[in-house]
Short mmCIF file of C-alpha atoms in Angstrom, two decimals:
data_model
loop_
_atom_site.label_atom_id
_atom_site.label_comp_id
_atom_site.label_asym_id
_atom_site.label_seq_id
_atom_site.Cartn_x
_atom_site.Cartn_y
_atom_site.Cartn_z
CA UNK A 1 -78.25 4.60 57.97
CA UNK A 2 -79.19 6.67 60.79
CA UNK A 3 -77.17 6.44 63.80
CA UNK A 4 -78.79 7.53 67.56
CA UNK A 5 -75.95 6.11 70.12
CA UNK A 6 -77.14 7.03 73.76
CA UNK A 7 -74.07 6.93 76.40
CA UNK A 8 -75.55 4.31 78.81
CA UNK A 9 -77.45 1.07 78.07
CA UNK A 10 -77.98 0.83 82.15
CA UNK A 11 -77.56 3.06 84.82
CA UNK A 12 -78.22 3.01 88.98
CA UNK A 13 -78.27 5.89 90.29
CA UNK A 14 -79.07 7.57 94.07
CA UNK A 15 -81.62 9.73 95.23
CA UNK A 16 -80.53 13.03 95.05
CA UNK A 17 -77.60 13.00 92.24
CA UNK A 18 -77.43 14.70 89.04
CA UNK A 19 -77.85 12.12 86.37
CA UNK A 20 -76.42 12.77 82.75
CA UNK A 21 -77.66 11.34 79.77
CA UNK A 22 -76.16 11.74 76.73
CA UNK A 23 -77.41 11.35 73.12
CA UNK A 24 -75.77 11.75 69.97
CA UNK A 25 -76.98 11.55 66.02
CA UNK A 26 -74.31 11.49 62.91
CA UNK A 27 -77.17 12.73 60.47
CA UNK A 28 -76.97 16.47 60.58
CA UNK A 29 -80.23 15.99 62.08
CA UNK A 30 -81.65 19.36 63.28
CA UNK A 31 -84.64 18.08 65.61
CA UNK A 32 -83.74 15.94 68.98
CA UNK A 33 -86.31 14.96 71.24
CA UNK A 34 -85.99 12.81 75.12
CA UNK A 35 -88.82 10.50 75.71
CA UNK A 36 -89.22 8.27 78.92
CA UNK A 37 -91.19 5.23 78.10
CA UNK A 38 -93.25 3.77 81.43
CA UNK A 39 -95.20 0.32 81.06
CA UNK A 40 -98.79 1.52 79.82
CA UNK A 41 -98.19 4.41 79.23
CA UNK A 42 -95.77 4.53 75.90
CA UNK A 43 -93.52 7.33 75.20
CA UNK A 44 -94.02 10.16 76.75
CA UNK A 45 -92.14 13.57 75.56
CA UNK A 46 -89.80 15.02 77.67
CA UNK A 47 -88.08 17.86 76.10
CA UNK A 48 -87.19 18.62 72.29
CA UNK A 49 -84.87 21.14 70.63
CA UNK A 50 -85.65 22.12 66.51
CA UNK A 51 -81.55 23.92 66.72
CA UNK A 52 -78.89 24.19 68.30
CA UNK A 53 -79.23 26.31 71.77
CA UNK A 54 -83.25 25.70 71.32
CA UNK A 55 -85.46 23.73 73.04
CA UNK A 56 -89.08 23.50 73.79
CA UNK A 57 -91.07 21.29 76.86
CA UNK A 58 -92.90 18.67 76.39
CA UNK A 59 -95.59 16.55 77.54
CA UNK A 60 -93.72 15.85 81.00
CA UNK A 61 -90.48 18.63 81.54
CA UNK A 62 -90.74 18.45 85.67
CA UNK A 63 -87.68 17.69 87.20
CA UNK A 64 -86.04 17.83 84.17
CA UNK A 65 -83.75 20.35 82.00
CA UNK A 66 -81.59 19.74 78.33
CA UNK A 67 -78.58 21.38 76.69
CA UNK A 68 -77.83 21.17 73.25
CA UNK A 69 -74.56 23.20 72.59
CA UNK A 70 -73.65 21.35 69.31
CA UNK A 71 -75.90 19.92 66.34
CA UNK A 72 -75.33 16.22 67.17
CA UNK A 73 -75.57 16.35 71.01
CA UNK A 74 -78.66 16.05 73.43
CA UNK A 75 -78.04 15.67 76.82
CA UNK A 76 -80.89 15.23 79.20
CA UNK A 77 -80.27 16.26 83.10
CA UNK A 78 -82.05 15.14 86.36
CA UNK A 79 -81.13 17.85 88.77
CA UNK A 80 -82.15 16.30 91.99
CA UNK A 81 -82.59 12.57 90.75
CA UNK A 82 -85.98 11.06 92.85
CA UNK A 83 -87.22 7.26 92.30
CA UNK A 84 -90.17 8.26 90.52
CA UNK A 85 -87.49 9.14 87.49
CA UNK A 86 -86.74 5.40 87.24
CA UNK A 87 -87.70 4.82 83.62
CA UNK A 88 -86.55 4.13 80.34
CA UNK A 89 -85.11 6.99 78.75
CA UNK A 90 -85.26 7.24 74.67
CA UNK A 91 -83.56 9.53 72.81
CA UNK A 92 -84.61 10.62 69.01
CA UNK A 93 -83.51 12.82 66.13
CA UNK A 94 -85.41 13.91 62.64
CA UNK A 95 -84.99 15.87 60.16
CA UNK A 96 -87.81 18.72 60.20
CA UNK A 97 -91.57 16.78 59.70
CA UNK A 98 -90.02 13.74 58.81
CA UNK A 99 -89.97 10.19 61.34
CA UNK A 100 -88.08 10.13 64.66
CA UNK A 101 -85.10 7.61 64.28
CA UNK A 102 -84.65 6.78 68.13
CA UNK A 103 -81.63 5.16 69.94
CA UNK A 104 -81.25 1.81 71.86
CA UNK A 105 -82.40 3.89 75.38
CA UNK A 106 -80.94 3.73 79.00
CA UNK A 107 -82.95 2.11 81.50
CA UNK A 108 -82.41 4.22 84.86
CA UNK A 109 -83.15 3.12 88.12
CA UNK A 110 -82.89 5.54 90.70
CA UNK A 111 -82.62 3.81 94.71
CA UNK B 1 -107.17 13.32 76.67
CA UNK B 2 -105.62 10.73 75.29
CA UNK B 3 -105.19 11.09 71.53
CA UNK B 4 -103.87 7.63 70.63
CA UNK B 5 -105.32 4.19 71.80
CA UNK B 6 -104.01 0.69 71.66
CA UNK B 7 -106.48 -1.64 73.63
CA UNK B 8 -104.77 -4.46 73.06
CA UNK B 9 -101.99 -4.20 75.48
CA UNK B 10 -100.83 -7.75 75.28
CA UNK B 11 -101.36 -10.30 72.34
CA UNK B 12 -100.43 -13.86 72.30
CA UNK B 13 -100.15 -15.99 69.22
CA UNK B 14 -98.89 -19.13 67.49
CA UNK B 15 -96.16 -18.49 64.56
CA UNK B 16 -97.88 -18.90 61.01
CA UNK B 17 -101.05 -17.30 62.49
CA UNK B 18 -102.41 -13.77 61.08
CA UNK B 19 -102.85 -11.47 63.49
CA UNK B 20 -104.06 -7.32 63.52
CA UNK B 21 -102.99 -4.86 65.71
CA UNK B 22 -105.30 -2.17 66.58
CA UNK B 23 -104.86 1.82 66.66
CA UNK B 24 -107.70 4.37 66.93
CA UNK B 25 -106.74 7.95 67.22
CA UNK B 26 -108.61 11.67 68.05
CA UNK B 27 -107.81 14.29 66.20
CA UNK B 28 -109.48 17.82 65.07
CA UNK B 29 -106.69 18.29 62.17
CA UNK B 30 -107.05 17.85 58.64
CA UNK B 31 -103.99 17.24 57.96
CA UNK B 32 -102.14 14.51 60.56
CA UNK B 33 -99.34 11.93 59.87
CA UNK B 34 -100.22 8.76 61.47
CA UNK B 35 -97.06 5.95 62.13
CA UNK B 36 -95.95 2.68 63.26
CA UNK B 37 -92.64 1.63 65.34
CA UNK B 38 -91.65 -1.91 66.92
CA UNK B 39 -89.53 -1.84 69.79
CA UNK B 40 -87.64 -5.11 69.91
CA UNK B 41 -86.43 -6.51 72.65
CA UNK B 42 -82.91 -4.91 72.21
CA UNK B 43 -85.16 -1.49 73.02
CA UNK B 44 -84.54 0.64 69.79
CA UNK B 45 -87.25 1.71 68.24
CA UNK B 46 -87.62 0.70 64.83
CA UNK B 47 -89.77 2.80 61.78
CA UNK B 48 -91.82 0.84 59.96
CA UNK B 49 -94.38 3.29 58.24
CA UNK B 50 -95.81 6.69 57.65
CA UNK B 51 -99.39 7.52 56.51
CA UNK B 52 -100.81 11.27 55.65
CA UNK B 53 -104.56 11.79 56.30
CA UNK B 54 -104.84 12.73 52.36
CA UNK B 55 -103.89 8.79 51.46
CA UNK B 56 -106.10 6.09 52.20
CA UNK B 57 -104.81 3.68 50.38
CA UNK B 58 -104.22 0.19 52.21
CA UNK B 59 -100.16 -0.42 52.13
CA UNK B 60 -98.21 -3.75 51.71
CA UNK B 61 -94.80 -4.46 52.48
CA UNK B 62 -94.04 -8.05 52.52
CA UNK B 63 -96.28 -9.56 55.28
CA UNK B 64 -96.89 -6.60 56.72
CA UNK B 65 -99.95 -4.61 56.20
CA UNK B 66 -101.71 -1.45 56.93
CA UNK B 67 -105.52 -0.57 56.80
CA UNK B 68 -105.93 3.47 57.34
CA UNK B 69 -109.64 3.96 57.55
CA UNK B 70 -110.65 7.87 58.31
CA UNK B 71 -114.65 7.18 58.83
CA UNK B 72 -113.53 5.19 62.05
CA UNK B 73 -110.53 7.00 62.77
CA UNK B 74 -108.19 4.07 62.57
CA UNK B 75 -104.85 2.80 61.34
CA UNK B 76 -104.31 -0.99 62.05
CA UNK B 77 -101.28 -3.42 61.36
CA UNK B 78 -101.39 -6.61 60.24
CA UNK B 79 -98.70 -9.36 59.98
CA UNK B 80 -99.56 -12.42 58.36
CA UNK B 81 -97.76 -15.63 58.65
CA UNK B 82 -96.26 -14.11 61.97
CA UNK B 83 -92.92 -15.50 63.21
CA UNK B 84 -91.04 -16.01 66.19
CA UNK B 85 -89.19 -12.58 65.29
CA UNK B 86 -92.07 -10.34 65.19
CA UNK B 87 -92.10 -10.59 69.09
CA UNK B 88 -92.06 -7.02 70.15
CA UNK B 89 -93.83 -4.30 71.30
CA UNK B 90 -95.16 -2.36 68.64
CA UNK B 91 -96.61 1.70 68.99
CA UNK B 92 -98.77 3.56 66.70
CA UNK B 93 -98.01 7.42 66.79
CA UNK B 94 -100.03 10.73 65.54
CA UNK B 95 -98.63 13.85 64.27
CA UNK B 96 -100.64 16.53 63.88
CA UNK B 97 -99.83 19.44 61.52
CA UNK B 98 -100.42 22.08 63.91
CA UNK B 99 -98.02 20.37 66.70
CA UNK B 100 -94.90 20.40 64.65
CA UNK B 101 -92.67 17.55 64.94
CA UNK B 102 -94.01 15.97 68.04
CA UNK B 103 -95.70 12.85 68.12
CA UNK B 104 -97.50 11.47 70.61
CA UNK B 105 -97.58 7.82 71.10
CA UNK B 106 -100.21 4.69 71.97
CA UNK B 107 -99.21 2.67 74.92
CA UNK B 108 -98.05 0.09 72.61
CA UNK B 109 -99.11 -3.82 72.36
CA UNK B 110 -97.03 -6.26 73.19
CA UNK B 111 -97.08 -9.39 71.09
CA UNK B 112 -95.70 -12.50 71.20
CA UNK B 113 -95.58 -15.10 68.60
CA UNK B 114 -94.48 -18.59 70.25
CA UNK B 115 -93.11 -21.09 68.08
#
């Protein structure tokens, strides 16, 4: 089975901080994608990397920025955190044209 | 605009009951993958099905059920018999060949199946 762990389930965060979220896949995966997910409005893309040191923006990138350095890792980054980022982050991985296997998410509130 | 629609943002039903949700989707490629996740209420996204544009053919599993009709440009889900366990929010998603591996998503429909 596919396995997408993301670091936090819940996070609180202030106005202003650099926020962290991690994301990591044990399938050799090469695709990774960030969505946040806003009532309404469904998943909205973020950022997504096809390799390693790759990555490509979205739907929605502002404000936002992602490092892969290894194969299994994602990380997303809020620079400058602001309370319009309070959201539900979801993190996915694929194999190349293939479905997105996503992980449990980490619901952010920024105050 | 928006390339995936869910009007039903909120269904309520009784368990045993039948009920469809709805997807209709714009699209100017030939060839397109259509899909369906639930969300739980744990949050993970869960894959239920994929569908190329090239196969129409209605798909089963269990008591779920999917109707992919091209002419109207639509892709609905069907659980019959629901149960209390099917409460979720469900999305439909749309691939297009020419975006890669991106997908871009419905708002989802909530349902609820009371007991």
């Amino acid at each position: 089975d596919v396995k997408v762990t993301q670091s936090s389930r819940y996070l609180v965060k202030r106005t202003g901080e650099k926020v962290f979220l991690e994301c990591v896949q044990d399938m050799d995966h090469e695709n990774m994608f960030w969505y946040r997910q806003d009532p309404g409005l469904g998943l909205r893309l973020i950022y997504f990397s096809y390799d390693v040191k790759m990555k490509e923006k979205g739907d929605i990138p502002e404000g936002y920025s992602v490092s892969r350095e290894k194969k299994e890792r994602f990380s997303l980054i809020l620079e400058s955190a602001s309370t319009n980022q309070t959201s539900m982050y979801l993190c996915a991985s694929s194999l190349s044209l293939h479905e997105q296997y996503f992980g449990p998410g980490t619901r952010l509130t920024v105050t | 605009a928006q390339k995936v629609t869910q009007a039903q943002t909120e269904i309520s039903v009784v368990e045993k009951e039948d009920v469809t949700l709805d997807c209709v989707y714009e699209t100017r490629d030939t060839t397109y993958y259509l899909f369906w996740y639930k969300q739980p209420p744990s949050g993970e996204l869960v894959f239920l099905i994929r569908r190329n544009s090239f196969d129409e053919q209605n798909e089963i599993s269990g008591r779920y059920s999917w109707n992919f009709q091209k002419s109207t440009s639509s892709f609905n889900f069907t659980i019959t018999a629901s149960q209390v366990v099917d409460s979720a929010v469900y999305f439909c998603a749309l691939r297009e060949n020419n975006a890669g591996n991106m997908l871009t998503f419905g708002g989802g429909t909530r349902l609820m199946v009371k007991p």
